[in-house]
């Protein structure tokens, strides 16, 4: 009984500590809400702290950051949000929880294509939505997203849920290029061609190709690097070729991870410092080495492994357009019942 | 809000003039608890009716019919299969003797300890294309590719129905077994002496007897099915719960999510009604004086084996297989997973479970006690209102908690800014307080029910004796009742504790950033097909879940022998 009382008191104290979120107004600090994973972000932030003596507090989240910032309103302790795709950035913009940042450094480091029109968010890394094709059962050298709707792929395609941000981004870019009606037709045909109901994540699709369940899958480019460097998954990666789609025409669809400054930011100056740091050469290089992504800052080389996949042509469509069409894409996936 | 509370307050003041001040205080307490417990529900309904943007037309014309259809067929399938499993096993154990009956009578409850999402991960791991079962088949028959043979898809509606039924049938088994055990021998004797065979006896005698108990068990099964998020999201079955998540976190639309939640509330209330009405009925069904307890019939030959095999298979697939797989992975990956991270998760889970259990035991006991000290129709309905939460799916409660807490925080902060020129910041939102609130709303019924049944066994003459000795109601509670209640309250605490450990949907949405529990960690790793890395967490949840199973079994058999 005594033990129990003690633990209850302890818990009460603990929760009392939880109730003072990250002493927001402290001196040299930045508070970050991150959709990006710890293994990727922590080394970057540690480097920043070493250089500037500014302490970075991070909380990692899988979902619901925009929802949370809305609820926290003017009291939010957060300064920055780190996102894993354009859809999340758009969601934050739609929720009106970000403020514009005017910075020459950011503008110099980040191409127009990867910035919000109103300067509320900035891309930090780029990744292509590629097609993984079975080495055994296909001899593909090139393919386009449009080809996935052709009857020859019937029962041979795997993908994760159509509602996942990475697929929503791709569908939104298709809407931008082809209009809603044609894209919906395409999406219906791709659904017809699926080998199984959308399930699992991007890597699980590559595993399915290895298992012989399907012959091609959609996935982000960096997963190839992550699988090749993971002893449990290297076999999956070895079963496929990475193909950059649409090299004959507009180029492959590219999505970004990015950063935005919150409206309520209590440590604005330091937060902008961190934003700028993340777009400089060192951080850009680290991103690519850690997660096999493409730097957005012109002139920074990606990691050796990424380089070995070859040069590719990128779709020039500005990312804010992809963001704007996000909701249309989500509703289209619902209409088509892509996941059903 | 005003409209709801006005008659209640009026009624309270009426009581106030009639009851003693002591009784009045107890009634106020009940009313406040009921109000706090029911706020999430009201909040969901409010947001559903006044959304910021109207997504209803889109939902209705596209996904909602699908969500409803999947939910309907899932519930229908689970209802039928869990009834078949539960009623058959209860009937066998109650009426017959066969090899292993004594063992099975409690072992049949073991699948209770396995959360549905855990069993789903395990069977997916075993039965998917690259899993051991299909690999073995391929080896035997020389198949090379998936096109060479047909194998059922575990990740499907049918798969989900089987998963839920395997771990939820114990609800039906437990309620039906209790109902059957209470019957006297004469009924069966009569039936047999009139020459009715076993099956005919089952249809003509057994089924009518257990119908109310079955309805109670079934309502609980269906509530759990409606509540689940882990399994359906993993199997890509688009139920209302999955849709609610999607609308909220993918579309960022709280209004639409609340509208889906309001639909779910409707279903939950219907289930609650079914359960309440049946509980009521089952009381009137029980034969008054028991003439002779049941003497089970000895089964021989083939039928004895069939009975044993049936019970064994349920325990085997519902508990032994998942426990072995998890056990194997836990040992195999022990060095990788037994680390500081695991301790942190376990501490987080234990912390939440301990706070919730302690809080609910106290509140449940006080609420039940209030019924005893100040009995009145209104007070009774307050207690009923307070326990409505256990029918509410966790995802629904999450919305119902987030919305009012956010408003409260910003309200307090506004007042502080206006009057004291300081900011209080966010007091509740995004802290464990929010999670504890959701758990409390959902599990209060458990501790309240335990306390009520415990108090019911204490004779009022004790209270009177204590009164004559000059004790106040509170001191009677602490000096007389609590010592007598401690056992049933401990049971309640353990059940709440384990339910919190297992809880996934509300925890996923409400947990503070950077705060993982065993359940959320397991969900994330297993959805990324890394079951082996989270098996230890799953094992921990299952092992803890066995404790209340033993207690439940004791409680339900204690009356009989």
PDB file of N, CA and C in Angstrom, chain A residues 7-8 11 14-15 18-19 21 33 58-65 67-68 70-72 75 91 155-156 163 197-201 204 207 211-213 215 326-327 330-331 334-335 337 339-340, chain B residues 53 58 62-63 66-67 128-130 146-147 155 235-238 246 248-252 254 351 354-355 358 402 410 413 417 423 425-427 429-432 493 508 511-514 524 528-529:
ATOM      1  N   UNK A   7       4.114   5.681  -5.275  1.00  0.00           N
ATOM      2  CA  UNK A   7       4.185   5.783  -6.739  1.00  0.00           C
ATOM      3  C   UNK A   7       3.153   6.762  -7.271  1.00  0.00           C
ATOM      4  N   UNK A   8       2.023   6.845  -6.561  1.00  0.00           N
ATOM      5  CA  UNK A   8       1.014   7.816  -6.994  1.00  0.00           C
ATOM      6  C   UNK A   8       1.550   9.237  -6.811  1.00  0.00           C
ATOM      7  N   UNK A  11       4.018   9.912  -9.384  1.00  0.00           N
ATOM      8  CA  UNK A  11       3.371  10.173 -10.665  1.00  0.00           C
ATOM      9  C   UNK A  11       2.790  11.576 -10.710  1.00  0.00           C
ATOM     10  N   UNK A  14       5.569  13.864 -11.275  1.00  0.00           N
ATOM     11  CA  UNK A  14       5.990  13.737 -12.664  1.00  0.00           C
ATOM     12  C   UNK A  14       5.078  14.512 -13.584  1.00  0.00           C
ATOM     13  N   UNK A  15       3.764  14.320 -13.342  1.00  0.00           N
ATOM     14  CA  UNK A  15       2.840  14.996 -14.254  1.00  0.00           C
ATOM     15  C   UNK A  15       2.914  16.506 -14.046  1.00  0.00           C
ATOM     16  N   UNK A  18       5.452  17.516 -16.295  1.00  0.00           N
ATOM     17  CA  UNK A  18       4.996  17.484 -17.685  1.00  0.00           C
ATOM     18  C   UNK A  18       4.161  18.709 -18.000  1.00  0.00           C
ATOM     19  N   UNK A  19       3.493  19.236 -16.972  1.00  0.00           N
ATOM     20  CA  UNK A  19       2.538  20.307 -17.212  1.00  0.00           C
ATOM     21  C   UNK A  19       3.205  21.639 -17.512  1.00  0.00           C
ATOM     22  N   UNK A  21       5.349  22.875 -20.084  1.00  0.00           N
ATOM     23  CA  UNK A  21       5.992  22.413 -21.313  1.00  0.00           C
ATOM     24  C   UNK A  21       7.264  23.198 -21.608  1.00  0.00           C
ATOM     25  N   UNK A  33       9.109  20.619 -33.086  1.00  0.00           N
ATOM     26  CA  UNK A  33       8.202  19.481 -33.253  1.00  0.00           C
ATOM     27  C   UNK A  33       8.616  18.783 -34.536  1.00  0.00           C
ATOM     28  N   UNK A  58      13.688  18.675 -28.788  1.00  0.00           N
ATOM     29  CA  UNK A  58      12.851  18.112 -29.854  1.00  0.00           C
ATOM     30  C   UNK A  58      11.795  17.204 -29.260  1.00  0.00           C
ATOM     31  N   UNK A  59      10.596  17.267 -29.820  1.00  0.00           N
ATOM     32  CA  UNK A  59       9.639  16.203 -29.559  1.00  0.00           C
ATOM     33  C   UNK A  59       9.278  15.588 -30.909  1.00  0.00           C
ATOM     34  N   UNK A  60       9.324  14.262 -30.925  1.00  0.00           N
ATOM     35  CA  UNK A  60       9.055  13.546 -32.173  1.00  0.00           C
ATOM     36  C   UNK A  60       7.593  13.123 -32.209  1.00  0.00           C
ATOM     37  N   UNK A  61       7.006  13.197 -33.382  1.00  0.00           N
ATOM     38  CA  UNK A  61       5.600  12.840 -33.522  1.00  0.00           C
ATOM     39  C   UNK A  61       5.394  12.085 -34.808  1.00  0.00           C
ATOM     40  N   UNK A  62       4.392  11.215 -34.813  1.00  0.00           N
ATOM     41  CA  UNK A  62       4.062  10.486 -36.030  1.00  0.00           C
ATOM     42  C   UNK A  62       2.991  11.233 -36.806  1.00  0.00           C
ATOM     43  N   UNK A  63       2.120  11.904 -36.059  1.00  0.00           N
ATOM     44  CA  UNK A  63       0.990  12.540 -36.712  1.00  0.00           C
ATOM     45  C   UNK A  63       0.407  13.625 -35.810  1.00  0.00           C
ATOM     46  N   UNK A  64      -0.464  14.447 -36.392  1.00  0.00           N
ATOM     47  CA  UNK A  64      -1.258  15.362 -35.583  1.00  0.00           C
ATOM     48  C   UNK A  64      -0.537  16.620 -35.111  1.00  0.00           C
ATOM     49  N   UNK A  65       0.588  16.984 -35.729  1.00  0.00           N
ATOM     50  CA  UNK A  65       1.294  18.183 -35.282  1.00  0.00           C
ATOM     51  C   UNK A  65       0.454  19.442 -35.547  1.00  0.00           C
ATOM     52  N   UNK A  67      -2.753  19.681 -35.869  1.00  0.00           N
ATOM     53  CA  UNK A  67      -3.874  19.618 -34.933  1.00  0.00           C
ATOM     54  C   UNK A  67      -3.458  20.163 -33.568  1.00  0.00           C
ATOM     55  N   UNK A  68      -2.274  19.751 -33.154  1.00  0.00           N
ATOM     56  CA  UNK A  68      -1.797  20.147 -31.841  1.00  0.00           C
ATOM     57  C   UNK A  68      -1.450  21.636 -31.784  1.00  0.00           C
ATOM     58  N   UNK A  70      -2.722  23.941 -33.530  1.00  0.00           N
ATOM     59  CA  UNK A  70      -3.982  24.692 -33.541  1.00  0.00           C
ATOM     60  C   UNK A  70      -4.530  24.809 -32.126  1.00  0.00           C
ATOM     61  N   UNK A  71      -4.500  23.687 -31.419  1.00  0.00           N
ATOM     62  CA  UNK A  71      -5.070  23.671 -30.072  1.00  0.00           C
ATOM     63  C   UNK A  71      -4.220  24.475 -29.098  1.00  0.00           C
ATOM     64  N   UNK A  72      -2.905  24.446 -29.312  1.00  0.00           N
ATOM     65  CA  UNK A  72      -2.035  25.163 -28.381  1.00  0.00           C
ATOM     66  C   UNK A  72      -2.095  26.663 -28.616  1.00  0.00           C
ATOM     67  N   UNK A  75      -0.148  29.818 -27.112  1.00  0.00           N
ATOM     68  CA  UNK A  75       0.669  29.327 -26.011  1.00  0.00           C
ATOM     69  C   UNK A  75       1.658  28.247 -26.401  1.00  0.00           C
ATOM     70  N   UNK A  91      -0.598  21.183 -44.843  1.00  0.00           N
ATOM     71  CA  UNK A  91      -1.549  21.079 -43.742  1.00  0.00           C
ATOM     72  C   UNK A  91      -1.265  22.165 -42.705  1.00  0.00           C
ATOM     73  N   UNK A 155      -2.387  -7.087 -62.246  1.00  0.00           N
ATOM     74  CA  UNK A 155      -2.012  -8.031 -61.181  1.00  0.00           C
ATOM     75  C   UNK A 155      -0.534  -8.022 -60.844  1.00  0.00           C
ATOM     76  N   UNK A 156       0.188  -6.967 -61.268  1.00  0.00           N
ATOM     77  CA  UNK A 156       1.647  -6.991 -61.059  1.00  0.00           C
ATOM     78  C   UNK A 156       2.167  -5.812 -60.230  1.00  0.00           C
ATOM     79  N   UNK A 163      -3.745   6.709 -49.542  1.00  0.00           N
ATOM     80  CA  UNK A 163      -3.921   7.902 -48.719  1.00  0.00           C
ATOM     81  C   UNK A 163      -2.625   8.338 -48.055  1.00  0.00           C
ATOM     82  N   UNK A 197      -4.481  -5.647 -52.167  1.00  0.00           N
ATOM     83  CA  UNK A 197      -4.935  -4.410 -51.554  1.00  0.00           C
ATOM     84  C   UNK A 197      -3.750  -3.633 -51.005  1.00  0.00           C
ATOM     85  N   UNK A 198      -3.757  -2.296 -51.149  1.00  0.00           N
ATOM     86  CA  UNK A 198      -2.655  -1.504 -50.593  1.00  0.00           C
ATOM     87  C   UNK A 198      -2.479  -1.786 -49.097  1.00  0.00           C
ATOM     88  N   UNK A 199      -1.279  -2.109 -48.675  1.00  0.00           N
ATOM     89  CA  UNK A 199      -0.996  -2.429 -47.272  1.00  0.00           C
ATOM     90  C   UNK A 199       0.496  -2.281 -47.028  1.00  0.00           C
ATOM     91  N   UNK A 200       0.858  -2.111 -45.746  1.00  0.00           N
ATOM     92  CA  UNK A 200       2.275  -2.020 -45.409  1.00  0.00           C
ATOM     93  C   UNK A 200       2.905  -0.715 -45.875  1.00  0.00           C
ATOM     94  N   UNK A 201       4.236  -0.602 -45.714  1.00  0.00           N
ATOM     95  CA  UNK A 201       4.923   0.629 -46.082  1.00  0.00           C
ATOM     96  C   UNK A 201       5.704   0.442 -47.385  1.00  0.00           C
ATOM     97  N   UNK A 204       7.900  -2.625 -47.534  1.00  0.00           N
ATOM     98  CA  UNK A 204       7.156  -3.892 -47.596  1.00  0.00           C
ATOM     99  C   UNK A 204       6.791  -4.251 -49.030  1.00  0.00           C
ATOM    100  N   UNK A 207       9.762  -5.911 -50.533  1.00  0.00           N
ATOM    101  CA  UNK A 207       9.811  -7.275 -50.006  1.00  0.00           C
ATOM    102  C   UNK A 207       8.829  -8.152 -50.780  1.00  0.00           C
ATOM    103  N   UNK A 211       9.376 -11.566 -52.821  1.00  0.00           N
ATOM    104  CA  UNK A 211       8.580 -12.774 -52.581  1.00  0.00           C
ATOM    105  C   UNK A 211       7.822 -13.246 -53.814  1.00  0.00           C
ATOM    106  N   UNK A 212       7.788 -12.406 -54.853  1.00  0.00           N
ATOM    107  CA  UNK A 212       7.089 -12.810 -56.068  1.00  0.00           C
ATOM    108  C   UNK A 212       5.611 -12.467 -56.069  1.00  0.00           C
ATOM    109  N   UNK A 213       5.164 -11.639 -55.125  1.00  0.00           N
ATOM    110  CA  UNK A 213       3.750 -11.264 -55.075  1.00  0.00           C
ATOM    111  C   UNK A 213       3.425 -10.272 -56.188  1.00  0.00           C
ATOM    112  N   UNK A 215       5.433  -7.443 -59.392  1.00  0.00           N
ATOM    113  CA  UNK A 215       6.644  -7.243 -60.193  1.00  0.00           C
ATOM    114  C   UNK A 215       7.195  -5.821 -60.130  1.00  0.00           C
ATOM    115  N   UNK A 326      -3.456  18.830 -52.837  1.00  0.00           N
ATOM    116  CA  UNK A 326      -3.457  17.693 -51.923  1.00  0.00           C
ATOM    117  C   UNK A 326      -4.869  17.233 -51.580  1.00  0.00           C
ATOM    118  N   UNK A 327      -5.710  18.201 -51.223  1.00  0.00           N
ATOM    119  CA  UNK A 327      -7.064  17.821 -50.808  1.00  0.00           C
ATOM    120  C   UNK A 327      -7.837  17.169 -51.948  1.00  0.00           C
ATOM    121  N   UNK A 330      -6.679  13.608 -52.152  1.00  0.00           N
ATOM    122  CA  UNK A 330      -7.227  12.762 -51.086  1.00  0.00           C
ATOM    123  C   UNK A 330      -8.660  12.366 -51.411  1.00  0.00           C
ATOM    124  N   UNK A 331      -9.440  13.358 -51.870  1.00  0.00           N
ATOM    125  CA  UNK A 331     -10.839  13.061 -52.184  1.00  0.00           C
ATOM    126  C   UNK A 331     -10.953  12.118 -53.380  1.00  0.00           C
ATOM    127  N   UNK A 334     -10.480   8.648 -52.241  1.00  0.00           N
ATOM    128  CA  UNK A 334     -11.741   8.204 -51.634  1.00  0.00           C
ATOM    129  C   UNK A 334     -12.743   7.773 -52.703  1.00  0.00           C
ATOM    130  N   UNK A 335     -12.884   8.609 -53.733  1.00  0.00           N
ATOM    131  CA  UNK A 335     -13.875   8.311 -54.783  1.00  0.00           C
ATOM    132  C   UNK A 335     -13.555   7.004 -55.486  1.00  0.00           C
ATOM    133  N   UNK A 337     -11.875   4.650 -54.314  1.00  0.00           N
ATOM    134  CA  UNK A 337     -11.751   3.557 -53.337  1.00  0.00           C
ATOM    135  C   UNK A 337     -10.479   2.770 -53.621  1.00  0.00           C
ATOM    136  N   UNK A 339      -7.950   2.064 -51.877  1.00  0.00           N
ATOM    137  CA  UNK A 339      -7.491   1.126 -50.847  1.00  0.00           C
ATOM    138  C   UNK A 339      -8.441  -0.046 -50.642  1.00  0.00           C
ATOM    139  N   UNK A 340      -9.607  -0.011 -51.315  1.00  0.00           N
ATOM    140  CA  UNK A 340     -10.634  -1.023 -51.029  1.00  0.00           C
ATOM    141  C   UNK A 340     -10.411  -2.327 -51.776  1.00  0.00           C
TER     142      UNK A 340
ATOM    143  N   UNK B  53     -15.818  23.235 -41.153  1.00  0.00           N
ATOM    144  CA  UNK B  53     -16.092  23.110 -42.581  1.00  0.00           C
ATOM    145  C   UNK B  53     -16.903  21.847 -42.795  1.00  0.00           C
ATOM    146  N   UNK B  58     -18.974  15.066 -48.857  1.00  0.00           N
ATOM    147  CA  UNK B  58     -17.903  14.254 -49.437  1.00  0.00           C
ATOM    148  C   UNK B  58     -17.865  12.874 -48.779  1.00  0.00           C
ATOM    149  N   UNK B  62     -18.714   9.267 -50.697  1.00  0.00           N
ATOM    150  CA  UNK B  62     -17.572   8.413 -51.019  1.00  0.00           C
ATOM    151  C   UNK B  62     -17.326   7.335 -49.966  1.00  0.00           C
ATOM    152  N   UNK B  63     -16.646   7.683 -48.904  1.00  0.00           N
ATOM    153  CA  UNK B  63     -16.118   6.651 -48.021  1.00  0.00           C
ATOM    154  C   UNK B  63     -17.077   6.157 -46.936  1.00  0.00           C
ATOM    155  N   UNK B  66     -18.798   2.921 -47.286  1.00  0.00           N
ATOM    156  CA  UNK B  66     -17.816   1.840 -47.179  1.00  0.00           C
ATOM    157  C   UNK B  66     -17.452   1.549 -45.732  1.00  0.00           C
ATOM    158  N   UNK B  67     -17.204   2.641 -44.984  1.00  0.00           N
ATOM    159  CA  UNK B  67     -16.861   2.464 -43.570  1.00  0.00           C
ATOM    160  C   UNK B  67     -17.987   1.736 -42.841  1.00  0.00           C
ATOM    161  N   UNK B 128       1.591 -14.975 -43.761  1.00  0.00           N
ATOM    162  CA  UNK B 128       1.804 -14.233 -45.003  1.00  0.00           C
ATOM    163  C   UNK B 128       2.721 -15.031 -45.930  1.00  0.00           C
ATOM    164  N   UNK B 129       2.825 -14.558 -47.154  1.00  0.00           N
ATOM    165  CA  UNK B 129       3.560 -15.287 -48.188  1.00  0.00           C
ATOM    166  C   UNK B 129       4.962 -15.707 -47.736  1.00  0.00           C
ATOM    167  N   UNK B 130       5.676 -14.774 -47.091  1.00  0.00           N
ATOM    168  CA  UNK B 130       7.050 -15.098 -46.725  1.00  0.00           C
ATOM    169  C   UNK B 130       7.131 -15.741 -45.341  1.00  0.00           C
ATOM    170  N   UNK B 146       3.616 -17.052 -56.137  1.00  0.00           N
ATOM    171  CA  UNK B 146       2.245 -16.936 -55.606  1.00  0.00           C
ATOM    172  C   UNK B 146       1.205 -17.361 -56.639  1.00  0.00           C
ATOM    173  N   UNK B 147       1.590 -17.391 -57.905  1.00  0.00           N
ATOM    174  CA  UNK B 147       0.604 -17.738 -58.937  1.00  0.00           C
ATOM    175  C   UNK B 147       0.382 -19.251 -59.021  1.00  0.00           C
ATOM    176  N   UNK B 155      -4.781 -10.756 -44.301  1.00  0.00           N
ATOM    177  CA  UNK B 155      -5.133  -9.338 -44.161  1.00  0.00           C
ATOM    178  C   UNK B 155      -6.385  -9.032 -44.963  1.00  0.00           C
ATOM    179  N   UNK B 235      -4.818  -4.591 -41.154  1.00  0.00           N
ATOM    180  CA  UNK B 235      -5.424  -5.431 -42.190  1.00  0.00           C
ATOM    181  C   UNK B 235      -6.035  -4.608 -43.317  1.00  0.00           C
ATOM    182  N   UNK B 236      -5.927  -3.276 -43.224  1.00  0.00           N
ATOM    183  CA  UNK B 236      -6.521  -2.392 -44.225  1.00  0.00           C
ATOM    184  C   UNK B 236      -8.013  -2.666 -44.405  1.00  0.00           C
ATOM    185  N   UNK B 237      -8.701  -2.901 -43.276  1.00  0.00           N
ATOM    186  CA  UNK B 237     -10.163  -3.025 -43.316  1.00  0.00           C
ATOM    187  C   UNK B 237     -10.718  -1.656 -42.945  1.00  0.00           C
ATOM    188  N   UNK B 238     -11.507  -1.073 -43.848  1.00  0.00           N
ATOM    189  CA  UNK B 238     -11.903   0.326 -43.639  1.00  0.00           C
ATOM    190  C   UNK B 238     -13.149   0.447 -42.769  1.00  0.00           C
ATOM    191  N   UNK B 246      -8.421   8.522 -40.304  1.00  0.00           N
ATOM    192  CA  UNK B 246      -8.042   9.041 -41.599  1.00  0.00           C
ATOM    193  C   UNK B 246      -8.539  10.469 -41.788  1.00  0.00           C
ATOM    194  N   UNK B 248      -9.353  12.600 -39.539  1.00  0.00           N
ATOM    195  CA  UNK B 248      -8.759  13.530 -38.594  1.00  0.00           C
ATOM    196  C   UNK B 248      -7.301  13.812 -38.928  1.00  0.00           C
ATOM    197  N   UNK B 249      -6.534  12.736 -39.090  1.00  0.00           N
ATOM    198  CA  UNK B 249      -5.098  12.926 -39.175  1.00  0.00           C
ATOM    199  C   UNK B 249      -4.575  13.002 -40.608  1.00  0.00           C
ATOM    200  N   UNK B 250      -5.333  12.499 -41.565  1.00  0.00           N
ATOM    201  CA  UNK B 250      -4.902  12.626 -42.952  1.00  0.00           C
ATOM    202  C   UNK B 250      -5.505  13.850 -43.613  1.00  0.00           C
ATOM    203  N   UNK B 251      -6.804  14.058 -43.340  1.00  0.00           N
ATOM    204  CA  UNK B 251      -7.465  15.222 -43.920  1.00  0.00           C
ATOM    205  C   UNK B 251      -7.394  16.417 -42.979  1.00  0.00           C
ATOM    206  N   UNK B 252      -6.952  16.187 -41.747  1.00  0.00           N
ATOM    207  CA  UNK B 252      -6.859  17.267 -40.771  1.00  0.00           C
ATOM    208  C   UNK B 252      -8.209  17.897 -40.494  1.00  0.00           C
ATOM    209  N   UNK B 254     -11.205  17.864 -38.030  1.00  0.00           N
ATOM    210  CA  UNK B 254     -11.805  17.424 -36.770  1.00  0.00           C
ATOM    211  C   UNK B 254     -13.320  17.311 -36.892  1.00  0.00           C
ATOM    212  N   UNK B 351       3.194   3.747 -15.468  1.00  0.00           N
ATOM    213  CA  UNK B 351       2.806   5.009 -14.843  1.00  0.00           C
ATOM    214  C   UNK B 351       1.347   5.332 -15.174  1.00  0.00           C
ATOM    215  N   UNK B 354      -1.005   2.792 -13.488  1.00  0.00           N
ATOM    216  CA  UNK B 354      -1.103   2.952 -12.041  1.00  0.00           C
ATOM    217  C   UNK B 354      -1.959   4.153 -11.678  1.00  0.00           C
ATOM    218  N   UNK B 355      -1.709   5.271 -12.336  1.00  0.00           N
ATOM    219  CA  UNK B 355      -2.502   6.467 -12.022  1.00  0.00           C
ATOM    220  C   UNK B 355      -3.972   6.211 -12.312  1.00  0.00           C
ATOM    221  N   UNK B 358      -5.512   3.761  -9.738  1.00  0.00           N
ATOM    222  CA  UNK B 358      -5.680   4.350  -8.403  1.00  0.00           C
ATOM    223  C   UNK B 358      -6.831   5.355  -8.403  1.00  0.00           C
ATOM    224  N   UNK B 402      -9.885  15.988 -26.347  1.00  0.00           N
ATOM    225  CA  UNK B 402      -9.034  17.043 -26.905  1.00  0.00           C
ATOM    226  C   UNK B 402      -9.760  18.375 -27.012  1.00  0.00           C
ATOM    227  N   UNK B 410      -7.257  27.288 -23.010  1.00  0.00           N
ATOM    228  CA  UNK B 410      -7.220  28.631 -23.572  1.00  0.00           C
ATOM    229  C   UNK B 410      -8.102  29.578 -22.776  1.00  0.00           C
ATOM    230  N   UNK B 413      -6.126  30.453 -19.656  1.00  0.00           N
ATOM    231  CA  UNK B 413      -5.047  31.342 -20.081  1.00  0.00           C
ATOM    232  C   UNK B 413      -5.587  32.746 -20.359  1.00  0.00           C
ATOM    233  N   UNK B 417      -4.457  36.129 -18.519  1.00  0.00           N
ATOM    234  CA  UNK B 417      -3.905  37.263 -19.263  1.00  0.00           C
ATOM    235  C   UNK B 417      -4.679  38.537 -18.955  1.00  0.00           C
ATOM    236  N   UNK B 423       0.687  34.539 -18.494  1.00  0.00           N
ATOM    237  CA  UNK B 423       0.117  33.450 -19.275  1.00  0.00           C
ATOM    238  C   UNK B 423       0.287  32.152 -18.511  1.00  0.00           C
ATOM    239  N   UNK B 425      -0.199  29.338 -19.965  1.00  0.00           N
ATOM    240  CA  UNK B 425       0.193  28.334 -20.945  1.00  0.00           C
ATOM    241  C   UNK B 425      -0.840  27.219 -21.008  1.00  0.00           C
ATOM    242  N   UNK B 426      -0.387  26.051 -21.399  1.00  0.00           N
ATOM    243  CA  UNK B 426      -1.305  24.936 -21.554  1.00  0.00           C
ATOM    244  C   UNK B 426      -1.183  24.026 -20.351  1.00  0.00           C
ATOM    245  N   UNK B 427      -2.281  23.886 -19.627  1.00  0.00           N
ATOM    246  CA  UNK B 427      -2.182  23.129 -18.390  1.00  0.00           C
ATOM    247  C   UNK B 427      -2.438  21.651 -18.624  1.00  0.00           C
ATOM    248  N   UNK B 429      -3.722  20.167 -22.039  1.00  0.00           N
ATOM    249  CA  UNK B 429      -3.577  19.633 -23.393  1.00  0.00           C
ATOM    250  C   UNK B 429      -2.184  19.083 -23.619  1.00  0.00           C
ATOM    251  N   UNK B 430      -2.130  17.949 -24.279  1.00  0.00           N
ATOM    252  CA  UNK B 430      -0.845  17.380 -24.638  1.00  0.00           C
ATOM    253  C   UNK B 430      -0.042  16.871 -23.459  1.00  0.00           C
ATOM    254  N   UNK B 431      -0.686  16.701 -22.311  1.00  0.00           N
ATOM    255  CA  UNK B 431       0.000  16.116 -21.171  1.00  0.00           C
ATOM    256  C   UNK B 431      -0.654  14.772 -20.867  1.00  0.00           C
ATOM    257  N   UNK B 432      -0.083  14.049 -19.912  1.00  0.00           N
ATOM    258  CA  UNK B 432      -0.696  12.768 -19.610  1.00  0.00           C
ATOM    259  C   UNK B 432      -2.046  12.963 -18.928  1.00  0.00           C
ATOM    260  N   UNK B 493      -9.043  -2.641  -9.727  1.00  0.00           N
ATOM    261  CA  UNK B 493      -7.801  -1.943 -10.029  1.00  0.00           C
ATOM    262  C   UNK B 493      -6.979  -2.736 -11.038  1.00  0.00           C
ATOM    263  N   UNK B 508      -2.860   6.457 -28.791  1.00  0.00           N
ATOM    264  CA  UNK B 508      -2.153   6.905 -29.997  1.00  0.00           C
ATOM    265  C   UNK B 508      -2.404   8.380 -30.273  1.00  0.00           C
ATOM    266  N   UNK B 511      -1.403  10.709 -26.593  1.00  0.00           N
ATOM    267  CA  UNK B 511      -0.134  10.705 -25.853  1.00  0.00           C
ATOM    268  C   UNK B 511       0.647  11.987 -26.141  1.00  0.00           C
ATOM    269  N   UNK B 512       1.371  12.459 -25.131  1.00  0.00           N
ATOM    270  CA  UNK B 512       2.213  13.628 -25.364  1.00  0.00           C
ATOM    271  C   UNK B 512       3.265  13.275 -26.412  1.00  0.00           C
ATOM    272  N   UNK B 513       3.794  14.279 -27.079  1.00  0.00           N
ATOM    273  CA  UNK B 513       4.876  14.036 -28.030  1.00  0.00           C
ATOM    274  C   UNK B 513       6.011  13.334 -27.310  1.00  0.00           C
ATOM    275  N   UNK B 514       6.703  12.499 -28.048  1.00  0.00           N
ATOM    276  CA  UNK B 514       7.866  11.836 -27.476  1.00  0.00           C
ATOM    277  C   UNK B 514       7.536  10.927 -26.331  1.00  0.00           C
ATOM    278  N   UNK B 524       3.551   0.623 -33.787  1.00  0.00           N
ATOM    279  CA  UNK B 524       4.372   1.222 -34.826  1.00  0.00           C
ATOM    280  C   UNK B 524       5.366   0.232 -35.425  1.00  0.00           C
ATOM    281  N   UNK B 528       5.279  -1.737 -39.261  1.00  0.00           N
ATOM    282  CA  UNK B 528       6.407  -1.697 -40.188  1.00  0.00           C
ATOM    283  C   UNK B 528       7.006  -3.089 -40.386  1.00  0.00           C
ATOM    284  N   UNK B 529       6.233  -4.116 -40.060  1.00  0.00           N
ATOM    285  CA  UNK B 529       6.637  -5.505 -40.254  1.00  0.00           C
ATOM    286  C   UNK B 529       7.897  -5.846 -39.453  1.00  0.00           C
TER     287      UNK B 529
END
